[in-house]
Short mmCIF file of C-alpha atoms and ligand atoms in Angstrom, two decimals:
data_model
loop_
_atom_site.label_atom_id
_atom_site.label_comp_id
_atom_site.label_asym_id
_atom_site.label_seq_id
_atom_site.Cartn_x
_atom_site.Cartn_y
_atom_site.Cartn_z
CA UNK A 109 9.51 -43.77 -14.11
CA UNK A 110 10.72 -43.39 -10.46
CA UNK A 111 7.90 -41.48 -8.91
CA UNK A 112 10.05 -39.75 -6.36
CA UNK A 113 11.68 -37.76 -9.21
CA UNK A 114 8.48 -36.06 -9.68
CA UNK A 115 8.51 -34.47 -6.38
CA UNK A 116 10.48 -31.37 -5.30
CA UNK A 117 12.59 -31.57 -2.15
CA UNK A 118 10.91 -31.00 1.31
CA UNK A 119 10.95 -27.36 2.39
CA UNK A 120 11.11 -26.20 -1.32
CA UNK A 121 8.34 -25.48 -3.68
CA UNK A 122 7.38 -24.35 -7.25
CA UNK A 123 5.87 -21.00 -7.39
CA UNK A 124 3.26 -21.58 -10.18
CA UNK A 125 1.90 -19.06 -12.64
CA UNK A 126 -1.43 -18.79 -10.73
CA UNK A 127 0.34 -17.42 -7.58
CA UNK A 128 3.29 -15.55 -9.11
CA UNK A 129 1.38 -12.14 -9.54
CA UNK A 130 1.31 -11.98 -5.64
CA UNK A 131 5.14 -12.28 -5.56
CA UNK A 132 5.62 -9.81 -8.56
CA UNK A 133 3.23 -7.29 -7.13
CA UNK A 134 5.39 -7.17 -3.86
CA UNK A 135 8.70 -7.27 -5.78
CA UNK A 136 7.52 -4.40 -8.08
CA UNK A 137 6.43 -2.18 -5.21
CA UNK A 138 9.67 -2.93 -3.30
CA UNK A 139 11.69 -1.86 -6.39
CA UNK A 140 9.58 1.38 -6.69
CA UNK A 141 9.74 2.34 -2.90
CA UNK A 142 13.30 1.48 -2.51
CA UNK A 143 14.24 3.73 -5.34
CA UNK A 144 12.43 6.54 -3.57
CA UNK A 145 14.89 6.10 -0.76
CA UNK A 146 17.89 5.93 -3.01
CA UNK A 147 18.62 2.32 -2.89
CA UNK A 148 20.09 0.41 -6.02
CA UNK A 149 19.91 -3.34 -6.58
CA UNK A 150 22.80 -5.72 -6.19
CA UNK A 151 22.86 -9.31 -7.16
CA UNK A 152 25.39 -11.52 -5.44
CA UNK A 153 26.10 -15.26 -6.26
CA UNK A 154 23.82 -17.81 -4.50
CA UNK A 155 27.01 -19.82 -3.58
CA UNK A 156 29.95 -18.33 -1.53
CA UNK A 157 33.07 -19.62 0.42
CA UNK A 158 31.68 -21.29 3.52
CA UNK A 159 33.95 -19.26 5.67
CA UNK A 160 32.25 -15.98 4.59
CA UNK A 161 29.09 -17.12 6.42
CA UNK A 162 30.87 -19.00 9.20
CA UNK A 163 32.87 -15.97 10.17
CA UNK A 164 30.23 -13.20 9.41
CA UNK A 165 27.18 -14.90 10.99
CA UNK A 166 29.14 -16.57 13.77
CA UNK A 167 30.18 -20.29 14.54
CA UNK A 168 27.80 -20.61 17.49
CA UNK A 169 24.60 -19.52 15.65
CA UNK A 170 21.89 -22.13 14.74
CA UNK A 171 22.46 -21.07 11.06
CA UNK A 172 26.13 -21.84 10.80
CA UNK A 173 25.95 -24.72 13.26
CA UNK A 174 23.15 -26.83 11.88
CA UNK A 175 21.35 -25.19 8.92
CA UNK A 176 23.71 -24.36 6.21
CA UNK A 177 23.73 -26.28 2.76
CA UNK A 178 27.51 -26.82 2.45
CA UNK A 179 29.35 -29.12 -0.01
CA UNK A 180 32.91 -29.50 -1.19
CA UNK A 181 33.16 -28.67 -4.94
CA UNK A 182 35.41 -30.37 -7.50
CA UNK A 183 38.29 -28.16 -6.66
CA UNK A 184 38.02 -29.34 -2.88
CA UNK A 185 36.73 -25.98 -1.86
CA UNK A 186 34.00 -25.83 0.80
CA UNK A 187 31.10 -23.95 -0.66
CA UNK A 188 27.71 -22.87 1.06
CA UNK A 189 24.32 -21.85 -0.58
CA UNK A 190 23.82 -18.48 1.08
CA UNK A 191 21.66 -18.56 4.17
CA UNK A 192 21.32 -14.92 4.08
CA UNK A 193 22.71 -12.03 1.97
CA UNK A 194 24.19 -9.49 4.39
CA UNK A 195 27.50 -11.17 4.52
CA UNK A 196 27.66 -11.35 0.71
CA UNK A 197 26.73 -7.76 0.19
CA UNK A 198 29.41 -6.63 2.68
CA UNK A 199 31.90 -8.90 0.88
CA UNK A 200 31.01 -7.37 -2.52
CA UNK A 201 31.16 -3.80 -1.08
CA UNK A 202 34.75 -4.52 0.14
CA UNK A 203 35.70 -6.43 -2.91
CA UNK A 204 34.64 -3.78 -5.38
CA UNK A 205 36.02 -0.89 -3.17
CA UNK A 206 32.45 0.60 -3.23
CA UNK A 207 33.45 2.72 -0.20
CA UNK A 208 35.35 4.90 -2.58
CA UNK A 209 31.91 6.23 -3.99
CA UNK A 210 30.73 9.49 -2.45
CA UNK A 211 28.29 9.30 0.41
CA UNK A 212 26.68 6.23 1.93
CA UNK A 213 25.96 3.20 -0.15
CA UNK A 214 22.49 1.89 -0.23
CA UNK A 215 21.88 -1.52 -1.66
CA UNK A 216 18.85 -3.98 -2.03
CA UNK A 217 18.47 -7.52 -3.12
CA UNK A 218 15.63 -9.97 -3.97
CA UNK A 219 16.26 -13.44 -4.03
CA UNK A 220 16.28 -17.04 -2.62
CA UNK A 221 18.11 -18.01 0.64
CA UNK A 222 18.78 -21.50 1.83
CA UNK A 223 18.46 -22.91 5.49
CA UNK A 224 18.02 -26.61 6.35
CA UNK A 225 15.47 -25.81 9.16
CA UNK A 226 12.66 -27.93 10.52
CA UNK A 227 9.62 -27.51 8.30
CA UNK A 228 6.86 -25.44 9.73
CA UNK A 229 4.14 -23.12 8.45
CA UNK A 230 5.93 -20.00 7.03
CA UNK A 231 9.28 -21.67 7.21
CA UNK A 232 10.98 -23.12 4.09
CA UNK A 233 14.54 -24.42 3.30
CA UNK A 234 14.56 -22.46 0.15
CA UNK A 235 12.88 -19.04 1.05
CA UNK A 236 12.94 -15.63 -0.45
CA UNK A 237 14.17 -12.29 1.09
CA UNK A 238 13.85 -8.84 0.28
CA UNK A 239 16.54 -6.91 1.90
CA UNK A 240 18.45 -3.68 1.92
CA UNK A 241 21.78 -2.61 3.44
CA UNK A 242 23.12 0.92 4.25
CA UNK A 243 26.75 0.95 4.35
CA UNK A 244 28.94 3.89 5.53
CA UNK A 245 26.72 5.58 8.22
CA UNK A 246 26.28 4.99 12.03
CA UNK A 247 23.50 7.61 12.11
CA UNK A 248 20.38 6.40 13.92
CA UNK A 249 18.41 8.83 11.49
CA UNK A 250 19.30 6.44 8.69
CA UNK A 251 17.92 3.52 10.76
CA UNK A 252 14.54 5.36 11.16
CA UNK A 253 14.47 6.10 7.41
CA UNK A 254 15.04 2.35 6.54
CA UNK A 255 12.27 1.35 9.15
CA UNK A 256 9.84 4.03 7.45
CA UNK A 257 10.77 2.49 4.16
CA UNK A 258 9.84 -1.09 5.19
CA UNK A 259 6.60 0.37 6.70
CA UNK A 260 5.84 2.10 3.52
CA UNK A 261 6.31 -1.16 1.38
CA UNK A 262 4.06 -3.09 4.07
CA UNK A 263 1.36 -0.58 3.82
CA UNK A 264 1.49 -0.39 0.07
CA UNK A 265 0.56 -4.15 -0.03
CA UNK A 266 -2.15 -3.76 2.76
CA UNK A 267 0.04 -5.52 5.48
CA UNK A 268 0.67 -4.27 9.01
CA UNK A 269 3.06 -5.38 11.68
CA UNK A 270 4.32 -4.53 15.10
CA UNK A 271 7.71 -2.91 15.30
CA UNK A 272 9.89 -4.29 18.05
CA UNK A 273 13.36 -2.65 18.82
CA UNK A 274 16.20 -3.36 21.10
CA UNK A 275 19.93 -2.52 21.44
CA UNK A 276 22.15 -5.54 21.89
CA UNK A 277 25.05 -3.38 22.90
CA UNK A 278 28.63 -3.40 21.57
CA UNK A 279 31.91 -5.12 22.27
CA UNK A 280 32.39 -2.49 25.12
CA UNK A 281 29.19 -3.36 27.13
CA UNK A 282 28.05 -6.86 26.02
CA UNK A 283 30.64 -8.95 27.57
CA UNK A 284 29.98 -7.61 31.08
CA UNK A 285 26.23 -7.99 30.44
CA UNK A 286 26.66 -11.54 29.38
CA UNK A 287 28.64 -12.16 32.70
CA UNK A 288 25.68 -10.83 34.77
CA UNK A 289 23.26 -12.90 32.65
CA UNK A 290 25.10 -16.17 33.12
CA UNK A 291 25.22 -15.55 36.79
CA UNK A 292 21.46 -14.92 36.91
CA UNK A 293 20.75 -17.85 34.58
CA UNK A 294 22.27 -20.38 36.95
CA UNK A 295 19.27 -19.91 39.35
CA UNK A 296 16.70 -20.25 36.47
CA UNK A 297 18.46 -23.18 34.84
CA UNK A 298 16.39 -26.06 36.51
CA UNK A 299 13.29 -24.52 35.19
CA UNK A 300 14.35 -23.93 31.58
CA UNK A 301 14.18 -26.32 28.48
CA UNK A 302 17.04 -28.45 27.10
CA UNK A 303 17.69 -25.93 24.38
CA UNK A 304 18.16 -23.09 27.01
CA UNK A 305 20.42 -25.33 29.10
CA UNK A 306 22.59 -25.94 26.12
CA UNK A 307 22.65 -22.36 25.15
CA UNK A 308 23.47 -21.20 28.72
CA UNK A 309 27.11 -21.78 28.24
CA UNK A 310 28.65 -20.29 25.06
CA UNK A 311 25.46 -18.88 23.67
CA UNK A 312 23.74 -17.48 26.69
CA UNK A 313 22.25 -14.38 24.87
CA UNK A 314 20.29 -16.76 22.69
CA UNK A 315 18.44 -18.00 25.74
CA UNK A 316 16.52 -14.69 25.78
CA UNK A 317 15.09 -15.74 22.32
CA UNK A 318 13.66 -19.09 23.49
CA UNK A 319 10.04 -19.69 22.22
CA UNK A 320 9.23 -22.59 24.71
CA UNK A 321 6.13 -21.31 26.62
CA UNK A 322 7.27 -22.85 29.90
CA UNK A 323 10.46 -20.97 29.83
CA UNK A 324 8.96 -17.57 29.47
CA UNK A 325 8.13 -16.69 33.14
CA UNK A 326 11.73 -17.59 34.09
CA UNK A 327 13.38 -15.84 31.18
CA UNK A 328 11.38 -12.64 32.30
CA UNK A 329 13.25 -12.71 35.55
CA UNK A 330 16.70 -12.30 33.80
CA UNK A 331 18.23 -8.85 33.60
CA UNK A 332 17.53 -6.84 30.37
CA UNK A 333 20.45 -5.76 28.21
CA UNK A 334 18.97 -2.27 27.89
CA UNK A 335 19.70 -1.75 31.57
CA UNK A 336 23.47 -2.44 31.08
CA UNK A 337 24.32 -0.52 27.78
CA UNK A 338 27.43 1.61 27.70
CA UNK A 339 27.09 5.43 27.29
CA UNK A 340 27.64 5.34 23.50
CA UNK A 341 25.11 2.41 23.03
CA UNK A 342 22.46 4.09 25.36
CA UNK A 343 22.95 7.33 23.57
CA UNK A 344 22.48 5.72 20.14
CA UNK A 345 19.36 3.82 21.15
CA UNK A 346 17.86 6.94 22.74
CA UNK A 347 18.39 9.02 19.53
CA UNK A 348 16.90 6.14 17.53
CA UNK A 349 13.85 6.16 19.60
CA UNK A 350 13.41 9.81 19.34
CA UNK A 351 13.85 9.80 15.50
CA UNK A 352 11.14 7.13 15.31
CA UNK A 353 8.88 9.29 17.49
CA UNK A 354 9.46 12.27 15.26
CA UNK A 355 8.50 10.21 12.27
CA UNK A 356 5.36 9.09 13.89
CA UNK A 357 6.47 5.45 13.93
CA UNK A 358 5.03 3.43 16.86
CA UNK A 359 7.37 0.94 18.40
CA UNK A 360 7.72 -1.47 21.34
CA UNK A 361 10.89 -2.01 23.22
CA UNK A 362 11.69 -5.76 23.37
CA UNK A 363 14.59 -6.27 25.72
CA UNK A 364 14.78 -9.91 24.89
CA UNK A 365 15.02 -9.37 21.07
CA UNK A 366 18.72 -10.57 20.38
CA UNK A 367 18.44 -12.00 16.71
CA UNK A 368 19.95 -15.16 15.51
CA UNK A 369 23.03 -13.74 13.85
CA UNK A 370 26.27 -12.79 15.78
CA UNK A 371 26.98 -9.60 13.73
CA UNK A 372 24.66 -7.20 15.33
CA UNK A 373 25.75 -4.19 17.54
CA UNK A 374 23.52 -1.61 19.08
CA UNK A 375 20.16 -1.50 17.17
CA UNK A 376 18.28 -4.73 16.55
CA UNK A 377 14.70 -4.84 15.30
CA UNK A 378 12.01 -7.05 13.95
CA UNK A 379 8.49 -6.50 12.54
CA UNK A 380 6.17 -9.24 13.65
CA UNK A 381 2.58 -10.01 12.64
CA UNK A 382 -0.06 -11.82 14.79
CA UNK A 383 -1.34 -13.51 11.64
CA UNK A 384 1.66 -15.55 10.97
CA UNK A 385 1.62 -18.15 13.85
CA UNK A 386 4.65 -19.37 15.47
CA UNK A 387 7.01 -18.05 12.76
CA UNK A 388 5.77 -14.56 13.36
CA UNK A 389 8.79 -12.59 12.19
CA UNK A 390 8.21 -10.88 8.90
CA UNK A 391 11.10 -8.53 8.94
CA UNK A 392 14.49 -8.74 11.00
CA UNK A 393 17.43 -6.51 10.99
CA UNK A 394 19.94 -4.23 12.69
CA UNK A 395 23.28 -2.55 12.84
CA UNK A 396 26.55 -4.47 12.03
CA UNK A 397 29.33 -2.05 12.33
CA UNK A 398 32.11 -4.76 12.76
CA UNK A 399 31.02 -7.15 10.16
CA UNK A 400 33.29 -5.85 7.27
CA UNK A 401 36.29 -5.99 9.69
CA UNK A 402 35.48 -9.45 10.75
CA UNK A 403 35.56 -10.56 7.13
CA UNK A 404 38.88 -8.75 6.71
CA UNK A 405 37.55 -5.68 4.89
CA UNK A 406 37.95 -2.02 5.82
CA UNK A 407 36.05 -0.54 8.85
CA UNK A 408 32.58 0.33 7.66
CA UNK A 409 29.36 0.85 9.56
CA UNK A 410 26.32 -1.10 8.30
CA UNK A 411 22.62 -1.20 9.06
CA UNK A 412 20.03 -3.30 7.14
CA UNK A 413 17.13 -5.63 7.19
CA UNK A 414 15.60 -8.63 5.36
CA UNK A 415 11.93 -9.46 4.99
CA UNK A 416 10.61 -12.80 4.40
CA UNK A 417 8.83 -12.62 1.01
CA UNK A 418 7.18 -16.10 1.56
CA UNK A 419 5.68 -14.77 4.70
CA UNK A 420 4.54 -11.45 3.19
CA UNK A 421 2.89 -13.21 0.35
CA UNK A 422 0.85 -15.21 2.97
CA UNK A 423 -0.52 -12.00 4.34
CA UNK A 424 -1.11 -10.08 1.09
CA UNK A 425 -4.64 -8.76 0.93
CA UNK A 426 -6.94 -10.64 -1.44
CA UNK A 427 -8.52 -7.45 -2.61
CA UNK A 428 -5.13 -6.23 -3.87
CA UNK A 429 -4.37 -9.52 -5.52
CA UNK A 430 -7.73 -9.41 -7.38
CA UNK A 431 -7.30 -5.86 -8.38
CA UNK A 432 -4.05 -6.67 -10.03
CA UNK A 433 -5.31 -9.47 -12.03
CA UNK A 434 -2.78 -10.71 -14.67
CA UNK A 435 -5.51 -11.37 -17.19
CA UNK A 436 -4.80 -9.90 -20.72
CA UNK A 437 -6.15 -6.52 -21.59
CA UNK A 438 -7.69 -7.91 -24.92
CA UNK A 439 -8.73 -11.37 -25.79
CA UNK A 440 -9.02 -11.65 -29.63
CA UNK A 441 -11.92 -13.94 -30.56
CA UNK A 442 -11.76 -14.86 -34.14
CA UNK A 443 -13.68 -17.04 -36.56
CA UNK A 444 -12.16 -18.56 -39.81
CA UNK A 445 -8.66 -18.24 -41.23
CA UNK A 446 -8.97 -14.85 -42.58
CA UNK A 447 -10.04 -13.67 -39.27
CA UNK A 448 -6.96 -15.20 -37.64
CA UNK A 449 -4.67 -13.39 -40.00
CA UNK A 450 -6.29 -10.07 -39.11
CA UNK A 451 -6.37 -10.99 -35.37
CA UNK A 452 -2.57 -11.63 -35.50
CA UNK A 453 -1.99 -8.29 -37.08
CA UNK A 454 -4.22 -6.43 -34.56
CA UNK A 455 -2.53 -8.23 -31.61
CA UNK A 456 0.84 -7.11 -33.00
CA UNK A 457 -0.43 -3.51 -33.13
CA UNK A 458 -1.78 -3.68 -29.66
CA UNK A 459 1.18 -5.19 -28.18
CA UNK A 460 3.48 -2.79 -29.63
CA UNK A 461 1.69 -0.26 -27.75
CA UNK A 462 1.94 -2.03 -24.47
CA UNK A 463 -1.43 -3.76 -24.31
CA UNK A 464 -1.34 -7.49 -23.35
CA UNK A 465 -3.16 -9.70 -25.83
CA UNK A 466 -4.38 -13.36 -25.84
CA UNK A 467 -5.32 -15.54 -29.03
CA UNK A 468 -6.45 -19.09 -28.64
CA UNK A 469 -5.17 -20.46 -31.88
CA UNK A 470 -7.38 -23.39 -31.85
CA UNK A 471 -10.12 -21.02 -32.53
CA UNK A 472 -13.48 -22.79 -31.69
CA UNK A 473 -16.91 -21.32 -31.41
CA UNK A 474 -17.45 -17.84 -30.31
CA UNK A 475 -19.15 -19.19 -27.29
CA UNK A 476 -16.12 -21.30 -26.16
CA UNK A 477 -13.80 -18.47 -26.81
CA UNK A 478 -15.89 -16.17 -24.77
CA UNK A 479 -15.92 -18.72 -21.89
CA UNK A 480 -12.15 -19.00 -22.10
CA UNK A 481 -11.86 -15.18 -22.02
CA UNK A 482 -13.81 -15.12 -18.80
CA UNK A 483 -11.66 -17.85 -17.24
CA UNK A 484 -8.55 -16.02 -18.14
CA UNK A 485 -9.99 -12.74 -16.64
CA UNK A 486 -9.48 -10.95 -19.91
CA UNK A 487 -10.59 -7.30 -19.47
CA UNK A 488 -11.98 -7.01 -23.00
CA UNK A 489 -12.83 -9.30 -25.86
CA UNK A 490 -12.40 -8.18 -29.53
CA UNK A 491 -14.72 -10.14 -31.72
CA UNK A 492 -13.41 -10.61 -35.37
CA UNK A 493 -15.85 -12.46 -37.78
CA UNK A 494 -16.66 -12.22 -41.41
CA UNK A 495 -19.09 -9.21 -40.97
CA UNK A 496 -16.29 -7.30 -38.97
CA UNK A 497 -13.62 -8.09 -41.50
CA UNK A 498 -15.79 -6.66 -44.23
CA UNK A 499 -16.48 -3.37 -42.30
CA UNK A 500 -13.07 -3.28 -40.78
CA UNK A 501 -14.84 -2.45 -37.57
CA UNK A 502 -14.69 -4.80 -34.52
CA UNK A 503 -17.02 -5.55 -31.74
CA UNK A 504 -15.46 -4.86 -28.30
CA UNK A 505 -16.94 -6.32 -25.14
CA UNK A 506 -15.78 -4.93 -21.87
CA UNK A 507 -15.98 -7.98 -19.54
CA UNK A 508 -16.26 -5.97 -16.33
CA UNK A 509 -19.95 -4.58 -17.11
CA UNK A 510 -20.55 -6.35 -20.47
CA UNK A 511 -20.85 -3.19 -22.33
CA UNK A 512 -20.38 -3.69 -26.05
CA UNK A 513 -19.63 -1.35 -28.95
CA UNK A 514 -18.10 -1.18 -32.37
CA UNK A 515 -14.76 0.43 -33.27
CA UNK A 516 -12.01 0.51 -35.76
CA UNK A 517 -8.42 -0.60 -34.52
CA UNK A 518 -7.29 2.97 -34.05
CA UNK A 519 -10.45 3.80 -32.22
CA UNK A 520 -9.84 0.79 -29.98
CA UNK A 521 -6.23 1.85 -29.51
CA UNK A 522 -7.23 5.23 -28.39
CA UNK A 523 -9.71 3.90 -25.98
CA UNK A 524 -7.05 1.35 -24.42
CA UNK A 525 -4.48 3.86 -24.10
CA UNK A 526 -6.86 6.13 -22.20
CA UNK A 527 -7.94 3.24 -19.96
CA UNK A 528 -4.48 2.24 -19.04
CA UNK A 529 -1.24 3.90 -20.24
CA UNK A 530 1.36 1.64 -21.58
CA UNK A 531 3.52 -0.40 -19.10
CA UNK A 532 6.45 1.93 -19.55
CA UNK A 533 4.46 4.84 -18.22
CA UNK A 534 2.92 3.01 -15.32
CA UNK A 535 3.89 3.44 -11.72
CA UNK A 536 2.52 1.34 -8.76
CA UNK A 537 -0.37 3.08 -7.10
CA UNK A 538 1.06 3.71 -3.61
P1 HAM B 132 16.82 -13.23 9.56
O1 HAM B 132 16.10 -12.77 10.78
O2 HAM B 132 17.63 -14.54 9.68
O3 HAM B 132 17.72 -12.14 9.11
O4 HAM B 132 15.90 -13.43 8.39
C1 HAM B 132 15.01 -12.15 7.97
C2 HAM B 132 13.65 -12.66 7.54
O5 HAM B 132 13.58 -13.72 6.68
C3 HAM B 132 12.84 -13.33 8.75
O6 HAM B 132 12.23 -12.30 9.53
C4 HAM B 132 11.89 -14.15 7.99
O7 HAM B 132 10.77 -13.34 7.58
C5 HAM B 132 12.66 -14.61 6.75
N1 HAM B 132 13.06 -15.99 6.99
C6 HAM B 132 14.07 -16.45 7.69
N2 HAM B 132 14.22 -17.69 7.61
C7 HAM B 132 13.14 -18.17 6.85
C8 HAM B 132 12.70 -19.49 6.52
N3 HAM B 132 13.35 -20.62 6.72
N4 HAM B 132 11.61 -19.53 5.78
C9 HAM B 132 10.93 -18.37 5.45
N5 HAM B 132 11.26 -17.18 5.82
C10 HAM B 132 12.47 -16.99 6.50
C11 HAM B 132 18.61 -12.04 8.08
O8 HAM B 132 18.69 -12.84 7.24
C12 HAM B 132 19.55 -10.84 8.17
N6 HAM B 132 20.45 -10.99 6.92
C13 HAM B 132 18.73 -9.67 8.05
C14 HAM B 132 19.61 -8.34 7.95
C15 HAM B 132 19.84 -7.63 6.89
N7 HAM B 132 20.28 -7.77 9.09
C16 HAM B 132 20.90 -6.73 8.61
N8 HAM B 132 20.89 -6.72 7.22
#
């Protein structure tokens, strides 16, 4: 067999059962916390018309210019694997006339995105985002609420980050700022890297975002956009900051934060982590009040964010992962065929009440089954041998402290129910 068929593509990976509990833990908490803030899930297709992203994200961006997975399908249509989900959510919002519903619309999504980027630690070609969008409000208080929700999620999984905020202005004030920026850039150009020089023309705002060390002192000399905002943008930014302060949320103003997508106006923000290395952005987001119209939809204000799930998993506290062990509640160790029959019916009863059970059908000695239970991180072992069958009482061993006692099935159930309510009644411990 051709060996290369047994390798996944560069920048993609299999998320194996041993790691998946980390992902599920974050996803579960996100669903729980987002519901507290009134967000509902939306699932949009992984493929969309290329034009949706080209127009929505902007033709001059790196994403559209060089990172999209685009192909022509059998009907001759240009299709793209979504590099992000904001454009898709806004498309769905307009397509299904969700603006007719009362109040603001709050949507969240969890899923894979695709960008053909250079491989690096924390950067994948198929990566996962948890994101949320608020449609139908331009109030800076909703921006604060969203930031608070993100911080609550990060905190619930033991991760902290620095909140960086900026205003990228609007169509009224940005063009004149870009004029001033271009003028000032000319003096710095000889000291800047090739990427900066290339961007200094059509894409001058992106120069501010350059990560090249040698460019930094020169970029620092460039004018800050926050000094050139129009009245409306300056007022919005001021109110956003004051809502953050009232909520007790610490922030840092980052006048060079411009984000890599063209749809942003006014508020832009990121949450960065010092533990991530070069790809330090854990969360990115901002306001996009013109995106719907750019896509041909109705005027609707929007604000949202996306969080890199791959990056968050890298930062997840080991303690939390260990505490949420996916091991079964009960490992049923049995000796002989009659005991297997009994084990099957006990497992059925336990599972129907929400307790995870494991049976190793090959059986084997009690010693080998105990060893396996240990490896699987089972919380309890139920021993079913001839003697136990005769008495209809079984030996339970609690693996955490090796305590052992005898109990009937109904006593066992009572004990397990008290230990841990069935899944349907459980909520994440925030
Ligand atoms: P973005 O900054 O392109 O924004 O991506 C958001 C987050 O996704 C990043 O901060 C990072 O954590 C993660 N991410 C991006 N690219 C990769 C990659 N190649 N590998 C791993 N993680 C990655 C957006 O996508 C906007 N749609 C966010 C938004 C929503 N703005 C408003 N609403």
